[in-house]
GROMACS .gro file of C-alpha atoms in nm:
model
  390
    1MET     CA    1   0.000   0.000   0.000
    2TYR     CA    2   0.132   0.347  -0.095
    3TYR     CA    3   0.021   0.689   0.029
    4LEU     CA    4   0.052   0.991  -0.195
    5LEU     CA    5   0.211   1.316  -0.085
    6GLY     CA    6   0.161   1.582  -0.349
    7GLY     CA    7   0.159   1.320  -0.625
    8VAL     CA    8   0.476   1.138  -0.506
    9THR     CA    9   0.455   0.798  -0.338
   10LEU     CA   10   0.623   0.760  -0.003
   11SER     CA   11   0.812   0.463  -0.140
   12ARG     CA   12   0.992   0.690  -0.386
   13LEU     CA   13   1.067   0.984  -0.157
   14LYS     CA   14   1.428   1.033  -0.049
   15PHE     CA   15   1.488   1.213   0.280
   16LYS     CA   16   1.836   1.342   0.366
   17ASN     CA   17   1.761   1.430   0.729
   18LYS     CA   18   1.711   1.148   0.981
   19TYR     CA   19   1.459   1.357   1.178
   20ILE     CA   20   1.246   1.407   0.869
   21LYS     CA   21   1.252   1.029   0.815
   22ILE     CA   22   1.121   0.972   1.168
   23ILE     CA   23   0.841   1.222   1.116
   24VAL     CA   24   0.738   1.063   0.787
   25MET     CA   25   0.738   0.711   0.933
   26SER     CA   26   0.524   0.825   1.225
   27LEU     CA   27   0.277   1.001   1.004
   28CYS     CA   28   0.241   0.696   0.780
   29LEU     CA   29   0.092   0.509   1.075
   30ILE     CA   30  -0.182   0.764   1.126
   31LEU     CA   31  -0.257   0.871   0.769
   32PRO     CA   32  -0.618   0.747   0.786
   33LEU     CA   33  -0.688   1.011   1.053
   34GLY     CA   34  -0.674   1.297   0.804
   35LEU     CA   35  -0.442   1.314   0.504
   36GLY     CA   36  -0.488   1.684   0.429
   37SER     CA   37  -0.399   1.816   0.771
   38ILE     CA   38  -0.114   1.569   0.807
   39ILE     CA   39   0.041   1.676   0.478
   40TYR     CA   40   0.019   2.039   0.591
   41LYS     CA   41   0.185   1.955   0.924
   42LEU     CA   42   0.450   1.746   0.749
   43ASN     CA   43   0.539   2.027   0.512
   44SER     CA   44   0.556   2.273   0.800
   45LYS     CA   45   0.777   2.048   1.008
   46VAL     CA   46   1.009   1.971   0.715
   47SER     CA   47   1.047   2.343   0.641
   48GLU     CA   48   1.114   2.413   1.007
   49ILE     CA   49   1.384   2.144   1.033
   50GLU     CA   50   1.553   2.250   0.709
   51ALA     CA   51   1.549   2.614   0.822
   52ILE     CA   52   1.716   2.513   1.151
   53LYS     CA   53   1.977   2.308   0.962
   54ILE     CA   54   2.057   2.596   0.723
   55ASP     CA   55   2.079   2.836   1.015
   56GLU     CA   56   2.317   2.601   1.198
   57ASP     CA   57   2.534   2.563   0.887
   58ASP     CA   58   2.552   2.940   0.848
   59GLN     CA   59   2.647   2.983   1.212
   60ILE     CA   60   2.925   2.724   1.181
   61LYS     CA   61   3.056   2.891   0.864
   62GLN     CA   62   3.047   3.234   1.029
   63GLN     CA   63   3.232   3.098   1.333
   64TYR     CA   64   3.512   2.950   1.124
   65GLN     CA   65   3.518   3.245   0.890
   66LEU     CA   66   3.604   3.462   1.190
   67LEU     CA   67   3.857   3.204   1.307
   68LEU     CA   68   4.037   3.192   0.972
   69GLN     CA   69   4.016   3.568   0.936
   70ASN     CA   70   4.206   3.602   1.261
   71LEU     CA   71   4.458   3.334   1.162
   72PHE     CA   72   4.527   3.497   0.824
   73ASP     CA   73   4.546   3.845   0.978
   74TYR     CA   74   4.808   3.717   1.222
   75ARG     CA   75   4.998   3.553   0.937
   76ASN     CA   76   4.985   3.875   0.736
   77LYS     CA   77   5.130   4.059   1.032
   78ALA     CA   78   5.418   3.811   1.046
   79ILE     CA   79   5.487   3.855   0.675
   80LEU     CA   80   5.486   4.234   0.701
   81GLU     CA   81   5.722   4.226   0.998
   82GLN     CA   82   5.936   3.943   0.852
   83ASN     CA   83   5.889   3.763   1.183
   84GLU     CA   84   5.934   3.387   1.156
   85GLU     CA   85   5.860   3.329   1.525
   86ILE     CA   86   5.515   3.486   1.502
   87LEU     CA   87   5.453   3.279   1.192
   88LYS     CA   88   5.561   2.956   1.359
   89GLU     CA   89   5.304   2.997   1.636
   90LEU     CA   90   5.028   2.937   1.381
   91TYR     CA   91   5.144   2.586   1.281
   92ASP     CA   92   5.174   2.245   1.436
   93THR     CA   93   5.535   2.192   1.331
   94ASP     CA   94   5.547   1.858   1.514
   95LYS     CA   95   5.354   1.719   1.218
   96LYS     CA   96   5.522   1.696   0.877
   97THR     CA   97   5.227   1.856   0.700
   98GLY     CA   98   5.224   2.142   0.949
   99LEU     CA   99   5.600   2.189   0.918
  100TRP     CA  100   5.582   2.191   0.535
  101ALA     CA  101   5.306   2.452   0.543
  102TYR     CA  102   5.511   2.669   0.778
  103GLU     CA  103   5.830   2.634   0.571
  104HIS     CA  104   5.647   2.735   0.253
  105GLU     CA  105   5.518   3.052   0.417
  106VAL     CA  106   5.870   3.137   0.534
  107GLU     CA  107   5.997   3.093   0.178
  108LYS     CA  108   5.720   3.314   0.043
  109MET     CA  109   5.789   3.575   0.311
  110LYS     CA  110   6.154   3.594   0.207
  111TYR     CA  111   6.060   3.613  -0.160
  112LEU     CA  112   5.829   3.910  -0.102
  113LYS     CA  113   6.112   4.085   0.082
  114ASN     CA  114   6.351   4.023  -0.207
  115TRP     CA  115   6.097   4.126  -0.469
  116SER     CA  116   6.009   4.449  -0.284
  117SER     CA  117   6.380   4.532  -0.260
  118LYS     CA  118   6.424   4.476  -0.634
  119GLN     CA  119   6.115   4.686  -0.702
  120GLY     CA  120   6.197   4.970  -0.466
  121VAL     CA  121   5.872   4.933  -0.273
  122THR     CA  122   5.756   4.881   0.083
  123PHE     CA  123   5.451   4.675   0.172
  124ASN     CA  124   5.231   4.886   0.398
  125ASP     CA  125   4.951   4.641   0.469
  126ILE     CA  126   4.815   4.299   0.377
  127LYS     CA  127   4.447   4.231   0.426
  128THR     CA  128   4.258   3.907   0.371
  129LYS     CA  129   3.892   3.832   0.308
  130VAL     CA  130   3.771   3.477   0.366
  131LYS     CA  131   3.466   3.294   0.234
  132ILE     CA  132   3.403   2.952   0.391
  133ARG     CA  133   3.272   2.689   0.151
  134LYS     CA  134   3.274   2.382   0.375
  135VAL     CA  135   3.358   2.282   0.731
  136LYS     CA  136   3.380   1.923   0.849
  137GLU     CA  137   3.474   1.783   1.189
  138LYS     CA  138   3.725   1.508   1.105
  139GLU     CA  139   3.785   1.398   1.462
  140THR     CA  140   3.766   1.551   1.808
  141ASP     CA  141   3.901   1.908   1.795
  142LEU     CA  142   4.023   1.864   1.434
  143TYR     CA  143   3.839   2.036   1.149
  144GLY     CA  144   3.880   2.029   0.773
  145ILE     CA  145   3.799   2.359   0.603
  146ILE     CA  146   3.766   2.456   0.237
  147CYS     CA  147   3.756   2.829   0.168
  148ASN     CA  148   3.817   3.101  -0.089
  149VAL     CA  149   4.052   3.382   0.007
  150ALA     CA  150   4.109   3.727  -0.145
  151THR     CA  151   4.424   3.902  -0.025
  152ASP     CA  152   4.496   4.271  -0.087
  153TYR     CA  153   4.860   4.384  -0.086
  154ASN     CA  154   4.916   4.755  -0.031
  155TYR     CA  155   5.256   4.896  -0.131
  156SER     CA  156   5.432   5.229  -0.191
  157TYR     CA  157   5.749   5.323  -0.377
  158GLU     CA  158   6.043   5.448  -0.174
  159ASN     CA  159   6.037   5.793  -0.334
  160GLU     CA  160   5.657   5.840  -0.317
  161LYS     CA  161   5.560   5.690   0.016
  162ASP     CA  162   5.225   5.870   0.032
  163VAL     CA  163   5.100   5.706  -0.289
  164LYS     CA  164   4.931   5.371  -0.227
  165ASN     CA  165   4.913   5.090  -0.481
  166ILE     CA  166   4.694   4.784  -0.425
  167PHE     CA  167   4.678   4.447  -0.597
  168ARG     CA  168   4.460   4.148  -0.514
  169ILE     CA  169   4.531   3.776  -0.529
  170GLY     CA  170   4.275   3.497  -0.500
  171THR     CA  171   4.349   3.152  -0.360
  172GLU     CA  172   4.147   2.842  -0.275
  173HIS     CA  173   4.256   2.674   0.047
  174TYR     CA  174   4.208   2.331   0.196
  175LEU     CA  175   4.337   2.319   0.551
  176ASN     CA  176   4.307   2.131   0.877
  177VAL     CA  177   4.299   2.320   1.204
  178LYS     CA  178   4.294   2.183   1.557
  179ILE     CA  179   4.273   2.312   1.911
  180LYS     CA  180   4.604   2.309   2.097
  181ASP     CA  181   4.672   2.495   2.421
  182ASN     CA  182   4.334   2.669   2.390
  183GLN     CA  183   4.404   2.809   2.045
  184TYR     CA  184   4.358   2.695   1.687
  185ILE     CA  185   4.666   2.603   1.486
  186ILE     CA  186   4.717   2.476   1.131
  187THR     CA  187   4.814   2.110   1.093
  188LYS     CA  188   4.787   2.100   0.713
  189GLU     CA  189   4.735   2.357   0.439
  190TRP     CA  190   4.716   2.324   0.062
  191TYR     CA  191   4.641   2.605  -0.181
  192THR     CA  192   4.731   2.717  -0.532
  193ASP     CA  193   4.996   2.970  -0.439
  194PRO     CA  194   5.043   3.235  -0.711
  195PHE     CA  195   5.401   3.286  -0.594
  196ALA     CA  196   5.492   2.919  -0.625
  197ASP     CA  197   5.586   2.929  -0.995
  198SER     CA  198   5.918   3.078  -0.892
  199LEU     CA  199   6.044   3.214  -0.562
  200ASN     CA  200   6.399   3.277  -0.677
  201LEU     CA  201   6.550   3.623  -0.726
  202GLU     CA  202   6.915   3.522  -0.726
  203ASN     CA  203   7.158   3.657  -0.985
  204ILE     CA  204   6.947   3.964  -1.064
  205LYS     CA  205   7.116   4.303  -1.040
  206SER     CA  206   6.851   4.452  -0.816
  207ASP     CA  207   7.021   4.788  -0.760
  208ASP     CA  208   7.019   4.877  -1.131
  209ILE     CA  209   6.661   4.759  -1.175
  210ARG     CA  210   6.537   4.945  -0.867
  211SER     CA  211   6.700   5.270  -0.979
  212TYR     CA  212   6.539   5.243  -1.321
  213ILE     CA  213   6.192   5.166  -1.182
  214LEU     CA  214   6.204   5.448  -0.927
  215ALA     CA  215   6.289   5.696  -1.204
  216GLN     CA  216   5.970   5.618  -1.403
  217GLN     CA  217   5.644   5.810  -1.414
  218LYS     CA  218   5.296   5.686  -1.489
  219PRO     CA  219   5.201   5.779  -1.847
  220ASP     CA  220   4.875   5.947  -1.942
  221ILE     CA  221   4.690   5.691  -2.154
  222GLN     CA  222   4.364   5.730  -2.341
  223LEU     CA  223   4.182   5.400  -2.381
  224THR     CA  224   3.951   5.319  -2.670
  225GLN     CA  225   3.595   5.212  -2.590
  226GLU     CA  226   3.685   4.853  -2.679
  227GLN     CA  227   3.991   4.854  -2.454
  228GLN     CA  228   3.781   4.986  -2.168
  229LYS     CA  229   3.522   4.711  -2.221
  230ALA     CA  230   3.800   4.453  -2.213
  231ILE     CA  231   3.940   4.594  -1.888
  232ASP     CA  232   3.599   4.617  -1.721
  233TYR     CA  233   3.523   4.257  -1.817
  234ALA     CA  234   3.859   4.135  -1.684
  235HIS     CA  235   3.816   4.309  -1.350
  236ARG     CA  236   3.460   4.182  -1.309
  237TYR     CA  237   3.521   3.814  -1.388
  238CYS     CA  238   3.877   3.759  -1.264
  239GLY     CA  239   3.752   3.562  -0.963
  240VAL     CA  240   3.852   3.825  -0.706
  241SER     CA  241   3.648   4.120  -0.823
  242THR     CA  242   3.617   4.417  -0.591
  243GLU     CA  243   3.248   4.421  -0.689
  244GLU     CA  244   3.086   4.216  -0.413
  245GLU     CA  245   2.830   4.067  -0.653
  246TYR     CA  246   3.110   3.907  -0.858
  247GLU     CA  247   3.359   3.823  -0.584
  248PHE     CA  248   3.487   3.463  -0.606
  249LYS     CA  249   3.292   3.411  -0.930
  250PHE     CA  250   3.375   3.350  -1.295
  251ASN     CA  251   3.141   3.420  -1.587
  252ARG     CA  252   2.908   3.119  -1.597
  253GLU     CA  253   2.856   3.166  -1.970
  254TYR     CA  254   3.201   3.009  -2.010
  255LYS     CA  255   3.335   2.679  -1.885
  256ASN     CA  256   3.600   2.689  -1.614
  257PHE     CA  257   3.892   2.487  -1.754
  258ASN     CA  258   4.096   2.485  -1.433
  259PRO     CA  259   4.007   2.119  -1.361
  260ASP     CA  260   4.130   2.036  -1.714
  261GLY     CA  261   4.472   2.194  -1.667
  262GLY     CA  262   4.424   2.571  -1.659
  263ASP     CA  263   4.190   2.857  -1.744
  264CYS     CA  264   4.436   3.140  -1.818
  265ALA     CA  265   4.414   3.135  -2.200
  266ASN     CA  266   4.038   3.083  -2.191
  267PHE     CA  267   4.005   3.397  -1.979
  268ALA     CA  268   4.246   3.597  -2.196
  269SER     CA  269   4.039   3.498  -2.500
  270GLN     CA  270   3.718   3.599  -2.321
  271ILE     CA  271   3.864   3.941  -2.248
  272MET     CA  272   3.950   3.999  -2.613
  273TYR     CA  273   3.618   3.868  -2.743
  274GLU     CA  274   3.400   4.050  -2.488
  275SER     CA  275   3.568   4.379  -2.582
  276GLY     CA  276   3.373   4.366  -2.908
  277ARG     CA  277   3.687   4.421  -3.113
  278PHE     CA  278   3.761   4.062  -3.215
  279LYS     CA  279   3.528   3.806  -3.375
  280LYS     CA  280   3.549   3.431  -3.338
  281ASN     CA  281   3.653   3.219  -3.633
  282SER     CA  282   3.726   2.855  -3.715
  283ILE     CA  283   4.071   2.874  -3.550
  284TRP     CA  284   3.995   3.095  -3.250
  285ASN     CA  285   3.657   2.978  -3.127
  286TYR     CA  286   3.450   2.886  -2.822
  287ASN     CA  287   3.123   2.697  -2.858
  288ASN     CA  288   2.917   2.441  -2.662
  289ARG     CA  289   3.137   2.460  -2.352
  290ASP     CA  290   3.454   2.389  -2.547
  291GLY     CA  291   3.727   2.597  -2.707
  292THR     CA  292   3.981   2.547  -2.982
  293LYS     CA  293   4.353   2.522  -2.904
  294ALA     CA  294   4.401   2.886  -3.003
  295TRP     CA  295   4.125   2.983  -2.759
  296GLY     CA  296   4.210   2.778  -2.452
  297ASN     CA  297   4.576   2.670  -2.467
  298ALA     CA  298   4.843   2.918  -2.353
  299GLN     CA  299   5.093   2.823  -2.623
  300GLY     CA  300   4.822   2.803  -2.890
  301PHE     CA  301   4.675   3.137  -2.785
  302LYS     CA  302   5.008   3.319  -2.801
  303ASN     CA  303   5.092   3.168  -3.141
  304TYR     CA  304   4.751   3.252  -3.284
  305ILE     CA  305   4.756   3.616  -3.173
  306LEU     CA  306   5.095   3.668  -3.336
  307ASN     CA  307   5.032   3.465  -3.654
  308SER     CA  308   4.686   3.611  -3.716
  309GLY     CA  309   4.806   3.971  -3.704
  310ARG     CA  310   4.581   4.047  -3.409
  311GLY     CA  311   4.892   4.111  -3.204
  312SER     CA  312   5.264   4.171  -3.241
  313LEU     CA  313   5.571   4.098  -3.032
  314ILE     CA  314   5.714   4.383  -2.829
  315CYS     CA  315   6.003   4.175  -2.700
  316LYS     CA  316   6.092   3.845  -2.537
  317GLY     CA  317   6.366   3.729  -2.304
  318SER     CA  318   6.462   3.709  -1.938
  319TYR     CA  319   6.337   3.964  -1.687
  320GLU     CA  320   6.657   4.167  -1.716
  321GLU     CA  321   6.613   4.169  -2.094
  322THR     CA  322   6.248   4.276  -2.088
  323TYR     CA  323   6.170   4.490  -1.783
  324LYS     CA  324   6.254   4.819  -1.957
  325GLU     CA  325   6.043   4.726  -2.261
  326SER     CA  326   5.754   4.633  -2.030
  327TYR     CA  327   5.681   5.004  -1.993
  328ASN     CA  328   5.554   4.992  -2.353
  329LEU     CA  329   5.274   4.756  -2.251
  330ARG     CA  330   4.924   4.905  -2.249
  331PRO     CA  331   4.589   4.782  -2.112
  332GLY     CA  332   4.458   4.503  -2.333
  333ASP     CA  333   4.807   4.370  -2.416
  334PHE     CA  334   4.927   4.050  -2.259
  335VAL     CA  335   5.231   3.879  -2.111
  336ALA     CA  336   5.312   3.514  -2.192
  337TYR     CA  337   5.533   3.320  -1.951
  338GLU     CA  338   5.767   3.055  -2.089
  339LYS     CA  339   5.902   2.769  -1.879
  340GLY     CA  340   6.099   2.477  -2.021
  341GLY     CA  341   6.061   2.604  -2.375
  342ARG     CA  342   5.680   2.630  -2.370
  343ILE     CA  343   5.429   2.899  -2.284
  344THR     CA  344   5.264   2.783  -1.962
  345HIS     CA  345   5.066   3.093  -1.865
  346VAL     CA  346   4.923   3.417  -2.005
  347SER     CA  347   4.803   3.730  -1.824
  348THR     CA  348   4.626   4.038  -1.960
  349VAL     CA  349   4.755   4.387  -1.879
  350THR     CA  350   4.466   4.583  -1.725
  351GLY     CA  351   4.638   4.876  -1.556
  352MET     CA  352   4.955   5.043  -1.432
  353ASP     CA  353   5.070   5.141  -1.087
  354SER     CA  354   5.191   5.483  -0.977
  355LYS     CA  355   5.525   5.433  -1.156
  356GLY     CA  356   5.369   5.305  -1.476
  357TYR     CA  357   5.466   4.946  -1.395
  358PRO     CA  358   5.228   4.714  -1.586
  359LEU     CA  359   4.969   4.527  -1.380
  360VAL     CA  360   4.805   4.206  -1.499
  361THR     CA  361   4.477   4.028  -1.437
  362CYS     CA  362   4.423   3.656  -1.498
  363HIS     CA  363   4.282   3.319  -1.397
  364ASN     CA  364   4.445   2.997  -1.266
  365THR     CA  365   4.569   3.160  -0.949
  366ASP     CA  366   4.336   3.456  -0.975
  367ARG     CA  367   4.505   3.793  -0.997
  368LEU     CA  368   4.365   4.146  -1.010
  369LEU     CA  369   4.605   4.427  -1.108
  370VAL     CA  370   4.918   4.240  -0.996
  371PRO     CA  371   5.271   4.348  -1.103
  372TRP     CA  372   5.340   4.147  -1.417
  373ASP     CA  373   5.654   3.966  -1.295
  374LEU     CA  374   5.547   3.895  -0.935
  375GLY     CA  375   5.575   3.521  -0.872
  376TRP     CA  376   5.776   3.461  -1.190
  377SER     CA  377   6.124   3.545  -1.063
  378ASN     CA  378   6.368   3.295  -1.203
  379LYS     CA  379   6.650   3.335  -1.452
  380THR     CA  380   6.519   3.037  -1.653
  381ILE     CA  381   6.179   3.200  -1.715
  382ARG     CA  382   6.134   3.395  -2.039
  383PHE     CA  383   5.870   3.660  -2.090
  384HIS     CA  384   5.689   3.734  -2.417
  385LEU     CA  385   5.537   4.084  -2.416
  386ILE     CA  386   5.259   4.103  -2.675
  387ARG     CA  387   5.085   4.410  -2.816
  388VAL     CA  388   4.718   4.342  -2.898
  389HIS     CA  389   4.588   4.554  -3.186
  390TYR     CA  390   4.271   4.713  -3.053
   0.00000   0.00000   0.00000
């Protein structure tokens, strides 16, 4: 015998909450007493339980959002002060995974110091915004957390300390935290670190580079309407938009190819296409959630732009061979990064800082107006600076 609830038999209903199952089983025993009123009570009770569950989930997420916010703020303070001891307090270094996480942050901290010295800048502040996606209690006092993080880096040049420049980096973190000595510490952390491509600034003549950069001035540039559309699109859909409505979001009209190996070329192609300047064709095309090699592959994208005449090479070479020429980059142009003889990443220029240093926006590890070489500091890396013909 089956009883109908809104046209669905009880035998086919699937209930995720054990309390809802108990209610349904109880009501099945007394259905003859009045189906209409029982259905109304069932619906009310289900809605009430689900509302409580959602509210509890939100409270848990808010609690751990505050927890991680405090942890990241403390870590940012350590990075700004170059204080390894403060940093170490945040990790369970008795565990290998905790020690590895700590050692990586130390390496990144030293890299930022070296890069800022090369650049002639001082970091004034680092602020982090956290969005919790999932929290799971793995065992007593040990929690697994998945979250999105947007980090703003505020810096000034040595000879214009009152002028603030800000760039934003987005990362997705999976970490374990536990309670130890009445405080939370990190026992494991994994995230796609945008600085991890290269943390090496050895063998670069930083003094000469710094002097050159500090002597520059930001140019006065007039953008075309199509360039402006490209820049607006890039800033909105980069994954770490400053517009709250688009924060931690890509454009859903396009597939996210990160799980397939990377989304940088796909996003660079989107920026060009959404500007209204460039039309798709049989070689450079996106359709039915898929893109051609020229659309979605970094090497293929760079080759197509140059071979099609839609772009031209400004220069290519090591950082020391290209940093002066980089001041010829303009919003809408792009930088291709070569490792091991192949282009592995592309970023679109979408602005300049107070010294006219080009800033890029991209996917993979999401960047918004980030100095074009930051995280790519290695003598084996070659840069291809490409002018796009808007």
